[in-house]
mmCIF file of N, CA and C in Angstrom:
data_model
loop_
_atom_site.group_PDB
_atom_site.id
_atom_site.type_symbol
_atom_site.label_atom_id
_atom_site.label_comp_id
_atom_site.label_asym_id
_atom_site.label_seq_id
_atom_site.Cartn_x
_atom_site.Cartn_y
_atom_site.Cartn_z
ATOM 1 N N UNK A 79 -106.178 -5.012 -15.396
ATOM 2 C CA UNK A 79 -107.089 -4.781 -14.291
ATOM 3 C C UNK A 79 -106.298 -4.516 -13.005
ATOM 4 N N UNK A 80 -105.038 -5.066 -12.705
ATOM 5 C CA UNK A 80 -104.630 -5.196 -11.486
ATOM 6 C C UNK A 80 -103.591 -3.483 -11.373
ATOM 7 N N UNK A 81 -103.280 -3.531 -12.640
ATOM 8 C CA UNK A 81 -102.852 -1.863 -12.679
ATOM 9 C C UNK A 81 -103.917 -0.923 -12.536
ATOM 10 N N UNK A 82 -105.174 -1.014 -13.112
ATOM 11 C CA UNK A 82 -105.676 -0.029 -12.946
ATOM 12 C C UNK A 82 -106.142 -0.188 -11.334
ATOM 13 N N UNK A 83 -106.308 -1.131 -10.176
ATOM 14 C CA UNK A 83 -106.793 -1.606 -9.139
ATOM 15 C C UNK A 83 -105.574 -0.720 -8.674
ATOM 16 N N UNK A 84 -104.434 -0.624 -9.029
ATOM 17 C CA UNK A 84 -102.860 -0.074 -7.934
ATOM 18 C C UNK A 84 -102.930 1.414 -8.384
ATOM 19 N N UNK A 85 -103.321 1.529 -9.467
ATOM 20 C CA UNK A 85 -103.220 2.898 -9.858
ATOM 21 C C UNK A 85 -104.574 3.891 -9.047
ATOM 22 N N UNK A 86 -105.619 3.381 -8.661
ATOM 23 C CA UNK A 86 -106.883 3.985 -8.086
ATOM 24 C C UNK A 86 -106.394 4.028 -6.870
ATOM 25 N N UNK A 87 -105.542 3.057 -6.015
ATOM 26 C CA UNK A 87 -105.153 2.809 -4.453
ATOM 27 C C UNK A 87 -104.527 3.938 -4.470
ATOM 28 N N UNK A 88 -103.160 3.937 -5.623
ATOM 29 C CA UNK A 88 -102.142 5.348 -5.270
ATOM 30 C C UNK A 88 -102.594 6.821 -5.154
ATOM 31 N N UNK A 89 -104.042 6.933 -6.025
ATOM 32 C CA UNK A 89 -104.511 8.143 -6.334
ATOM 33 C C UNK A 89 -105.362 8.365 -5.133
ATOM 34 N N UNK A 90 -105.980 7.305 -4.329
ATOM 35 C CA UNK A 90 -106.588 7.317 -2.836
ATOM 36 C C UNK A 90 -105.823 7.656 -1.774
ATOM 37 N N UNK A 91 -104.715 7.209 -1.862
ATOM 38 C CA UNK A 91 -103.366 7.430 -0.606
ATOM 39 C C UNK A 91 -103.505 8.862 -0.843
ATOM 40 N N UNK A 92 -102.971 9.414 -2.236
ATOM 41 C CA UNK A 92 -102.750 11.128 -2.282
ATOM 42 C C UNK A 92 -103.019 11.597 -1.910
ATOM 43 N N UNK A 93 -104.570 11.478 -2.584
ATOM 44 C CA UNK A 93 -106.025 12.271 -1.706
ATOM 45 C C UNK A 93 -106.083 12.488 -0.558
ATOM 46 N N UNK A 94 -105.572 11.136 0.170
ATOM 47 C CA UNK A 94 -105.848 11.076 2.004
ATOM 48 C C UNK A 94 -104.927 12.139 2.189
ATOM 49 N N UNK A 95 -103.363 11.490 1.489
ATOM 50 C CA UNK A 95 -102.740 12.856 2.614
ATOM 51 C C UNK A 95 -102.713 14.348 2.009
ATOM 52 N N UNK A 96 -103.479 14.656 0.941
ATOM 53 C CA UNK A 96 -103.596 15.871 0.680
ATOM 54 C C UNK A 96 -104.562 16.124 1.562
ATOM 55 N N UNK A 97 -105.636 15.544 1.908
ATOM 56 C CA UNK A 97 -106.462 16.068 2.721
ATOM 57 C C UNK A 97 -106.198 16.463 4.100
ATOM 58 N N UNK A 98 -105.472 15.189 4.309
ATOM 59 C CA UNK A 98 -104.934 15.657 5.990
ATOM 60 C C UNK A 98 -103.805 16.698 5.908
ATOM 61 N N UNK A 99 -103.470 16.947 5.032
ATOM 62 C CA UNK A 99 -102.128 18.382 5.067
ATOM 63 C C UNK A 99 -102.973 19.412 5.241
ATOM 64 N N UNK A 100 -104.340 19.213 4.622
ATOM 65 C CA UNK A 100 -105.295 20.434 4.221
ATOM 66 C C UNK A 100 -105.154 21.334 2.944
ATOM 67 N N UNK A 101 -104.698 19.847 2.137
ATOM 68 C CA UNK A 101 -105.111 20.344 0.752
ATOM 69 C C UNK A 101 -104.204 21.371 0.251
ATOM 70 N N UNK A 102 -102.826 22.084 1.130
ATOM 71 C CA UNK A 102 -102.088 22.689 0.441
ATOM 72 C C UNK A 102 -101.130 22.515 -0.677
ATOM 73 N N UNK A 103 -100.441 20.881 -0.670
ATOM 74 C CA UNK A 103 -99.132 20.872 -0.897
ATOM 75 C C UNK A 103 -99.616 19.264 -1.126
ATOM 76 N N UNK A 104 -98.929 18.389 -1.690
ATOM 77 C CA UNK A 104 -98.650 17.097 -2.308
ATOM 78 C C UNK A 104 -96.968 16.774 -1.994
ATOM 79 N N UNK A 105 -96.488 16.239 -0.739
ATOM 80 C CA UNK A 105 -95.355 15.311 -0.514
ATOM 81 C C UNK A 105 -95.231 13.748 -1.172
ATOM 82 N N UNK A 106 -94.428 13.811 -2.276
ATOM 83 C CA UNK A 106 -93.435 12.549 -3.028
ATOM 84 C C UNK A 106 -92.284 12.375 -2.436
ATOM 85 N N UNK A 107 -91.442 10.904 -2.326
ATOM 86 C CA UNK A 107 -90.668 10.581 -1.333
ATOM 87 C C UNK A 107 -90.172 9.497 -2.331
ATOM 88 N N UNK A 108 -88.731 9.707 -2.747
ATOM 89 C CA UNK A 108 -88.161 8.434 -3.305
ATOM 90 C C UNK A 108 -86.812 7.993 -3.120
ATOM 91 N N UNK A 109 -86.213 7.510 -3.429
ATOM 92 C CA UNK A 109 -84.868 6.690 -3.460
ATOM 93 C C UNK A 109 -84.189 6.904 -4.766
ATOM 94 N N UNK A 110 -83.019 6.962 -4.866
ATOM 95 C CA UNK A 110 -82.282 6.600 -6.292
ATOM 96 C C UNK A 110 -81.098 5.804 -6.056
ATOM 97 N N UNK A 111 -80.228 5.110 -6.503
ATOM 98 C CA UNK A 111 -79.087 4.515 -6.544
ATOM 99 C C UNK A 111 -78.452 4.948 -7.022
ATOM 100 N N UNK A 112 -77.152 5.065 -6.943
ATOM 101 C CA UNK A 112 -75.767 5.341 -8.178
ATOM 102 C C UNK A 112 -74.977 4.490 -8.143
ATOM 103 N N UNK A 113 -74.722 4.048 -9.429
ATOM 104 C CA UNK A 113 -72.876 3.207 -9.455
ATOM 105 C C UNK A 113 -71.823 3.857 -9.922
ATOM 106 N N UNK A 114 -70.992 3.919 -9.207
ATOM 107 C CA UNK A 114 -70.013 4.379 -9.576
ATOM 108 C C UNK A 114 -68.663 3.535 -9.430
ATOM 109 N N UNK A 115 -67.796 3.894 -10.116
ATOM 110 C CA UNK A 115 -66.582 2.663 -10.282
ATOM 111 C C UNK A 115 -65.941 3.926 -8.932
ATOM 112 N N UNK A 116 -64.829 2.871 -7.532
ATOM 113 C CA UNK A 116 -64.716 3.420 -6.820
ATOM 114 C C UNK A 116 -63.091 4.168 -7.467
ATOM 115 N N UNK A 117 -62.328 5.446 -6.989
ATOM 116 C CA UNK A 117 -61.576 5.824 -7.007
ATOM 117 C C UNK A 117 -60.482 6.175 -6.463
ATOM 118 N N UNK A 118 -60.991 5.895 -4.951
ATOM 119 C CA UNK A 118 -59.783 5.478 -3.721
ATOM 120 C C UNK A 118 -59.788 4.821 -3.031
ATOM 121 N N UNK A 119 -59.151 3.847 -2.491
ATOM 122 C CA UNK A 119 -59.486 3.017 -1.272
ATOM 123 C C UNK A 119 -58.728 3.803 0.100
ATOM 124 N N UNK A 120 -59.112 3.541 1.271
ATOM 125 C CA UNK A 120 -58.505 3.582 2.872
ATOM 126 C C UNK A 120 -58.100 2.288 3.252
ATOM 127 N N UNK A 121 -56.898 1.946 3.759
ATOM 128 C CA UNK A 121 -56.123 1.109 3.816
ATOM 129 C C UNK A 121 -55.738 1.172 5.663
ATOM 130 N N UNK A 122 -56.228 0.687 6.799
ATOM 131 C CA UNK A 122 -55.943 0.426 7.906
ATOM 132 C C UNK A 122 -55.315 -0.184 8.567
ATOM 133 N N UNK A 123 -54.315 -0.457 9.036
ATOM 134 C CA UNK A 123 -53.459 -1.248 9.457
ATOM 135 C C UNK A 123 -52.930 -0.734 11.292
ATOM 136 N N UNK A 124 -52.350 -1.598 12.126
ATOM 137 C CA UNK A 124 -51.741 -1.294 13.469
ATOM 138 C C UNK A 124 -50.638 -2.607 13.279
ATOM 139 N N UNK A 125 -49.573 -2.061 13.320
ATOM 140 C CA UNK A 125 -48.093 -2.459 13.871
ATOM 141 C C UNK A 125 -47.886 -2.788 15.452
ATOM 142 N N UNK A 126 -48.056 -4.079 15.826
ATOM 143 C CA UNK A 126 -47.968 -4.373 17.249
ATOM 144 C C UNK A 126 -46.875 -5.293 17.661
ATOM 145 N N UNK A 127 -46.391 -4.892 18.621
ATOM 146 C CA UNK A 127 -45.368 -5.772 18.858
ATOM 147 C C UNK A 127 -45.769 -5.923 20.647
ATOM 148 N N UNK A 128 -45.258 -7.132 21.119
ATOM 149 C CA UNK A 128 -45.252 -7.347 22.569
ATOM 150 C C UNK A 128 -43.822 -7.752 23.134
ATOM 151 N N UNK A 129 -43.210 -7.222 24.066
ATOM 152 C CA UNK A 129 -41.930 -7.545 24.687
ATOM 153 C C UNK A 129 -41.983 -7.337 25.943
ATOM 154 N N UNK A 130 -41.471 -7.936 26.786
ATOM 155 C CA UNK A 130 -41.049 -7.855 28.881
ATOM 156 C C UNK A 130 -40.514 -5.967 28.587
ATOM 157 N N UNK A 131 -39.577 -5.629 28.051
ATOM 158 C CA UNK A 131 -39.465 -3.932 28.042
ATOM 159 C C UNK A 131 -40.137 -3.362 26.682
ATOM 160 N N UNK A 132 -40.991 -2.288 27.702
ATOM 161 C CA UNK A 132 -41.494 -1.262 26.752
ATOM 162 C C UNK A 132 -40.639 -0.647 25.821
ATOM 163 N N UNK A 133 -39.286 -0.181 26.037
ATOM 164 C CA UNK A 133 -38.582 0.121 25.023
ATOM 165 C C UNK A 133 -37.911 -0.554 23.852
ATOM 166 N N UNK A 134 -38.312 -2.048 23.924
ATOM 167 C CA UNK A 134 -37.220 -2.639 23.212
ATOM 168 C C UNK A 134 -38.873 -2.718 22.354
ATOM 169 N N UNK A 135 -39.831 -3.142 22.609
ATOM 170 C CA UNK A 135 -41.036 -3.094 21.777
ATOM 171 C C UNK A 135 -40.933 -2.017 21.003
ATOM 172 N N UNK A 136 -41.158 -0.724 21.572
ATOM 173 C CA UNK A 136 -40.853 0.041 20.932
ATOM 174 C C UNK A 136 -40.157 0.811 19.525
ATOM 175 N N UNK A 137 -38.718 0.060 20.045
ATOM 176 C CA UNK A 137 -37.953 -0.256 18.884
ATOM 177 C C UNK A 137 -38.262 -0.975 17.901
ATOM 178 N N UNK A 138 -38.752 -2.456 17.979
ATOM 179 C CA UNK A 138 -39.061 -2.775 17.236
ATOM 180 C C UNK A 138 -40.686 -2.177 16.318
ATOM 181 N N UNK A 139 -41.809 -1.704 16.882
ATOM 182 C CA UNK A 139 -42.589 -1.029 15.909
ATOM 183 C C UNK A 139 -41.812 0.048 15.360
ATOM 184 N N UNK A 140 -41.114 0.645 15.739
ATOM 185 C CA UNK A 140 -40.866 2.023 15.194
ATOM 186 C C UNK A 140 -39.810 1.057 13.833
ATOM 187 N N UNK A 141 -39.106 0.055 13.735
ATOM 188 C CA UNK A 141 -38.370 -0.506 13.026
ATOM 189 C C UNK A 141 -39.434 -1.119 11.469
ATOM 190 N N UNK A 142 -40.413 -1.331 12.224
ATOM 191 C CA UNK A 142 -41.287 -1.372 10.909
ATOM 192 C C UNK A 142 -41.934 -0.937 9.837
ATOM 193 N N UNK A 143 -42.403 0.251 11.287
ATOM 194 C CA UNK A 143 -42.825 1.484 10.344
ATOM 195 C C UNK A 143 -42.175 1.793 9.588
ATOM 196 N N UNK A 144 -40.645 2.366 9.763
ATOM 197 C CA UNK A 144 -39.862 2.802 9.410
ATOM 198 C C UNK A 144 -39.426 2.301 7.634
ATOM 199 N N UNK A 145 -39.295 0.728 7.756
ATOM 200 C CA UNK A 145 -39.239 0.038 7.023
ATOM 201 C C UNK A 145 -40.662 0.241 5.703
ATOM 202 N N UNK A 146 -41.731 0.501 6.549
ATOM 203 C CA UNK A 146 -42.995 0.621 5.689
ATOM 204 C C UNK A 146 -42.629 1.937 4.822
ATOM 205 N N UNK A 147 -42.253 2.810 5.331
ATOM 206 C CA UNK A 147 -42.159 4.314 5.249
ATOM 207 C C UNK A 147 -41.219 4.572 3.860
ATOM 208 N N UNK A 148 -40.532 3.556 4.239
ATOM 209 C CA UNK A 148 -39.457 3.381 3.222
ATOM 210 C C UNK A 148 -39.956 3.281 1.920
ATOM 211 N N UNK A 149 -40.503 2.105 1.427
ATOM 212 C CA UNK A 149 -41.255 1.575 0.858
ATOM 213 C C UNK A 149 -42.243 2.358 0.106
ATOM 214 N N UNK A 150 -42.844 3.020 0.513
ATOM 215 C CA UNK A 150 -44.025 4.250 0.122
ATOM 216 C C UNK A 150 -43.103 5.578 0.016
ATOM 217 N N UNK A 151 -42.246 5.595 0.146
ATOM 218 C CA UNK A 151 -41.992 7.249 0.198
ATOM 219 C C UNK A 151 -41.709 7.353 -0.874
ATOM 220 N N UNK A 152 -41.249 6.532 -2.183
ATOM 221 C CA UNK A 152 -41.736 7.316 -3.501
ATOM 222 C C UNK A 152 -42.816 7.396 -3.700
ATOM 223 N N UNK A 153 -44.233 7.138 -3.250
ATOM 224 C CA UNK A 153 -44.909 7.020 -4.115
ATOM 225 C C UNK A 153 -46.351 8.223 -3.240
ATOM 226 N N UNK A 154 -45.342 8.238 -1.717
ATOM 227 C CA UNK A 154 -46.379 9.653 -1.148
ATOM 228 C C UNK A 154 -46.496 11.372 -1.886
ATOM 229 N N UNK A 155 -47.895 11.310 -1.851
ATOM 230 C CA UNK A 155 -48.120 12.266 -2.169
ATOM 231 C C UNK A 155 -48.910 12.239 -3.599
ATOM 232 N N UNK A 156 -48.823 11.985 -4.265
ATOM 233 C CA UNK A 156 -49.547 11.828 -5.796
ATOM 234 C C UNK A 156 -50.819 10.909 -5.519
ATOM 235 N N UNK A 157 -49.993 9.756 -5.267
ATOM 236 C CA UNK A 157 -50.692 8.409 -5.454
ATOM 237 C C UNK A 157 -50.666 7.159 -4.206
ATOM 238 N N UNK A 158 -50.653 8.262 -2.950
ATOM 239 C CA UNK A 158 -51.169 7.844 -1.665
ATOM 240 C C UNK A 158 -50.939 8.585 -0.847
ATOM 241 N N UNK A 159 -50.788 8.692 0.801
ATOM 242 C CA UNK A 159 -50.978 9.312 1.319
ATOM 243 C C UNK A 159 -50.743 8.775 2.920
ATOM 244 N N UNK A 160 -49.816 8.959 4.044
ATOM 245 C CA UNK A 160 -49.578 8.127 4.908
ATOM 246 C C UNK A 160 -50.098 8.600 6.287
ATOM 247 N N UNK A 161 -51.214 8.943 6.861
ATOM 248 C CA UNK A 161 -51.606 9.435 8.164
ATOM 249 C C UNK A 161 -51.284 7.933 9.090
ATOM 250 N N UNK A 162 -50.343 8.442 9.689
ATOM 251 C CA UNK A 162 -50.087 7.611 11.247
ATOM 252 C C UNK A 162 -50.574 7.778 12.438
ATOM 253 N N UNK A 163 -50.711 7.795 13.385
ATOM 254 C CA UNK A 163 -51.556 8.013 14.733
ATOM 255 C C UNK A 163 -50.370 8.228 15.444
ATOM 256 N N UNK A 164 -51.079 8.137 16.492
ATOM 257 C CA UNK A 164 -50.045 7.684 18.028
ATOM 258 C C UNK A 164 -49.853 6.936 18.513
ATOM 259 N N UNK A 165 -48.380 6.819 18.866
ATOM 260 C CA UNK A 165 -48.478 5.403 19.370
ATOM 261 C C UNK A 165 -48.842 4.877 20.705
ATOM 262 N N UNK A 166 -49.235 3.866 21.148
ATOM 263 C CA UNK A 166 -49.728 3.220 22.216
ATOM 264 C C UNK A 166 -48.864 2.520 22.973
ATOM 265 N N UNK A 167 -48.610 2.407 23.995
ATOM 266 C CA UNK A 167 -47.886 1.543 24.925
ATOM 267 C C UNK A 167 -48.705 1.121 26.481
ATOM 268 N N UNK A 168 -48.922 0.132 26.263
ATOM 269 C CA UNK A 168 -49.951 -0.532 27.870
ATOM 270 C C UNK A 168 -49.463 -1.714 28.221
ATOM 271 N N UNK A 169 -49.588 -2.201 29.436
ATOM 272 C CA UNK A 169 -49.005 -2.775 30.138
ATOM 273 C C UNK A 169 -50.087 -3.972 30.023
ATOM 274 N N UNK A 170 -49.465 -5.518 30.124
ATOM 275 C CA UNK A 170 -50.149 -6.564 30.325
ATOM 276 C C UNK A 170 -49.976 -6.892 31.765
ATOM 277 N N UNK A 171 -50.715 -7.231 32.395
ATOM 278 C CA UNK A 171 -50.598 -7.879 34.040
ATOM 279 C C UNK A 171 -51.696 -8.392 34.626
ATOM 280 N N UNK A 172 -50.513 -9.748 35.459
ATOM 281 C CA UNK A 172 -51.218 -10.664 35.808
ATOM 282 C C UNK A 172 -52.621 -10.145 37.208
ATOM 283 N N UNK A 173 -53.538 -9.856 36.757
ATOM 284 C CA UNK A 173 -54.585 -9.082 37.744
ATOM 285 C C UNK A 173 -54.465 -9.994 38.927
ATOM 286 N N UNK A 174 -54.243 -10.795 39.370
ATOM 287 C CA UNK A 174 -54.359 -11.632 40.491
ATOM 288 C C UNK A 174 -53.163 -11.550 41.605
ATOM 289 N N UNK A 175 -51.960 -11.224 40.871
ATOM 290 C CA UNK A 175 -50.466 -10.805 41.473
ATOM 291 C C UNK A 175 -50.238 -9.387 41.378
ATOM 292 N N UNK A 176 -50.530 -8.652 40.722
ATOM 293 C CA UNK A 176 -49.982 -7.407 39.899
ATOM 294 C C UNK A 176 -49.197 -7.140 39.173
ATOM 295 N N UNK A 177 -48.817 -8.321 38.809
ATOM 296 C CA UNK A 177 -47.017 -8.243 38.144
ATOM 297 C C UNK A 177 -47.305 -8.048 36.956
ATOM 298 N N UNK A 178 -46.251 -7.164 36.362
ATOM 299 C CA UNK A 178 -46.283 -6.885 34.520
ATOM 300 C C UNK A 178 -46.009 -7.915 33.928
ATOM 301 N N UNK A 179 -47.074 -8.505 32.843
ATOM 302 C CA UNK A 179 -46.332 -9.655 32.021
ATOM 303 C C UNK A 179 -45.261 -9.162 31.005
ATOM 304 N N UNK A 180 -46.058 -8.205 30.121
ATOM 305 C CA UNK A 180 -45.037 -7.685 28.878
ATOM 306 C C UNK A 180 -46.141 -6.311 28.820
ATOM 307 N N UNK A 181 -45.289 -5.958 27.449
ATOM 308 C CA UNK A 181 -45.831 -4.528 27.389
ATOM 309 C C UNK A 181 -46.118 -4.868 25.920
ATOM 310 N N UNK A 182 -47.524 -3.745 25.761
ATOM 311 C CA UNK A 182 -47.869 -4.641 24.256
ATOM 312 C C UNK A 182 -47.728 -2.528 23.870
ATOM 313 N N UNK A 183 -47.124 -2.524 22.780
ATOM 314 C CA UNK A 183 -46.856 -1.287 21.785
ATOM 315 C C UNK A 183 -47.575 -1.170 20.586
ATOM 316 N N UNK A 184 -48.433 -0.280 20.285
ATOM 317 C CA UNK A 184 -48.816 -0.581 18.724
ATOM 318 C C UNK A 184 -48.768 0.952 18.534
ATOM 319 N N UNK A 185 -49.158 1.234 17.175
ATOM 320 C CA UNK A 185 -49.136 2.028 15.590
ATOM 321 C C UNK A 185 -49.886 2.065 15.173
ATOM 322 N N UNK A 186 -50.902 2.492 15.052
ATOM 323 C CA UNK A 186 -51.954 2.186 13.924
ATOM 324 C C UNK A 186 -51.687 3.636 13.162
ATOM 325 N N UNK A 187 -52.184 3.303 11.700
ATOM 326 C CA UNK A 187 -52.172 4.442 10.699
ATOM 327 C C UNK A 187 -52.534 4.107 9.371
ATOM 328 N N UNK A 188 -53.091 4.893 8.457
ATOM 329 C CA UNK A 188 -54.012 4.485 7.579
ATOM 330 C C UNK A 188 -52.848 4.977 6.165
ATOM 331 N N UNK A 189 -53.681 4.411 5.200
ATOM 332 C CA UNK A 189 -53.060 4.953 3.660
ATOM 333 C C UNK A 189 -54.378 5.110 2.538
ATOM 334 N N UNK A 190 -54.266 6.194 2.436
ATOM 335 C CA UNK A 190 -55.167 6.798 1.150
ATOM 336 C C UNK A 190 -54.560 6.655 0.327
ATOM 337 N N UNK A 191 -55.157 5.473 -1.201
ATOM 338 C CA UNK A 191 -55.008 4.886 -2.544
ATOM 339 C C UNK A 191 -55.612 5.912 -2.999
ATOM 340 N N UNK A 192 -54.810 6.986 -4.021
ATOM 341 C CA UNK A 192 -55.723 7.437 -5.184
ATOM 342 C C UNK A 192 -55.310 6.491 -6.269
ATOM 343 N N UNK A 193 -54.854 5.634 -6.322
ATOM 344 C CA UNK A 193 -53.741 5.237 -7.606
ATOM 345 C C UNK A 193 -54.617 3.872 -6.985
ATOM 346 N N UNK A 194 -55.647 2.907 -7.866
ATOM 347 C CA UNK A 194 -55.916 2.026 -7.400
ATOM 348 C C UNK A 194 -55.031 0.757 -8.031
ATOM 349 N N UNK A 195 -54.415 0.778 -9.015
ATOM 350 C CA UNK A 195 -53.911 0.033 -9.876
ATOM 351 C C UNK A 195 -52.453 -0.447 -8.848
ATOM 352 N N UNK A 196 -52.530 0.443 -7.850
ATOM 353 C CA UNK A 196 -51.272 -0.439 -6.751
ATOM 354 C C UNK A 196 -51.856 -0.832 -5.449
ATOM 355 N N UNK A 197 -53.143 -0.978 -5.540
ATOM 356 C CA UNK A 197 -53.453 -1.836 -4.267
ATOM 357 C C UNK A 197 -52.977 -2.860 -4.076
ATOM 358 N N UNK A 198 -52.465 -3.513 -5.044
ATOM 359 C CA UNK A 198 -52.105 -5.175 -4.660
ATOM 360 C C UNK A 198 -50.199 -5.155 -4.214
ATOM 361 N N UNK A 199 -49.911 -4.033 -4.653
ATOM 362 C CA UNK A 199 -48.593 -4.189 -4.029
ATOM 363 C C UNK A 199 -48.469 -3.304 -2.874
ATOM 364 N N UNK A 200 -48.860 -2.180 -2.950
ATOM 365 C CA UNK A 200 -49.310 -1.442 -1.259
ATOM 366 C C UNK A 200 -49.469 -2.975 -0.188
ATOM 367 N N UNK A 201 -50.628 -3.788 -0.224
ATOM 368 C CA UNK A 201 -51.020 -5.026 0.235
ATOM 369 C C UNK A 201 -49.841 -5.364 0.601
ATOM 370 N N UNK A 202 -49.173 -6.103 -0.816
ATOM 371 C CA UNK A 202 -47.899 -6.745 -0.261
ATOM 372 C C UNK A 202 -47.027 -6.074 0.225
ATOM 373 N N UNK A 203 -46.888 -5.040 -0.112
ATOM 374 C CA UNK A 203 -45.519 -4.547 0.903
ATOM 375 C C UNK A 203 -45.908 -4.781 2.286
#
């Protein structure tokens, strides 16, 4: 009973809005889902360092990267992928004096996993 009660409501809704279209055309509206097992991950990271000189900060992100770079460069190109940005350098200061505290430097840059089976050591490195 309660189906045929939902099934008469749905066939009333139609009606209405076929009528108010003016009876040309019948609009259906649905949803579907997909699963899919995923096949790459994006991997985000920023390299920051803070020091009193901008250049010695400097040095040191660029020493990491570098080090990171290392690390991945067998494995760029097939089975990842290394987009880096630009780097940043801004000044910390005390707003009340004006004086520079330190200079904070960062890196940010991403890594595209096609190879998911090394996410966990990508991670650790």
């Amino acid at each position: 009973m309660r189906k045929l009660l939902l099934g008469i409501a749905m066939l009333l809704l139609v009606a209405a809005h076929v009528q108010a279209d003016g009876g040309d055309h019948i609009s259906v509206a649905g949803t579907e889902v997909v699963q899919v097992k995923p096949d790459m991950a994006v991997l985000t990271f920023s390299v920051v360092k803070e020091n009193k000189s901008a250049e010695e900060a400097k040095k040191q992100v660029d020493a990491i990267v570098a080090r990171l770079l290392e690390k991945f460069k067998k494995l760029d190109g097939k089975d990842l992928k290394i987009i880096s940005n630009n780097i940043s350098i801004n000044k910390n200061r005390n707003y009340q004096t004006g004086e520079i505290i330190n200079y904070n430097v960062s890196m940010p840059f991403e890594i595209e996993l096609y190879n998911l089976t090394l996410l966990n050591r990508v991670l650790d490195d």
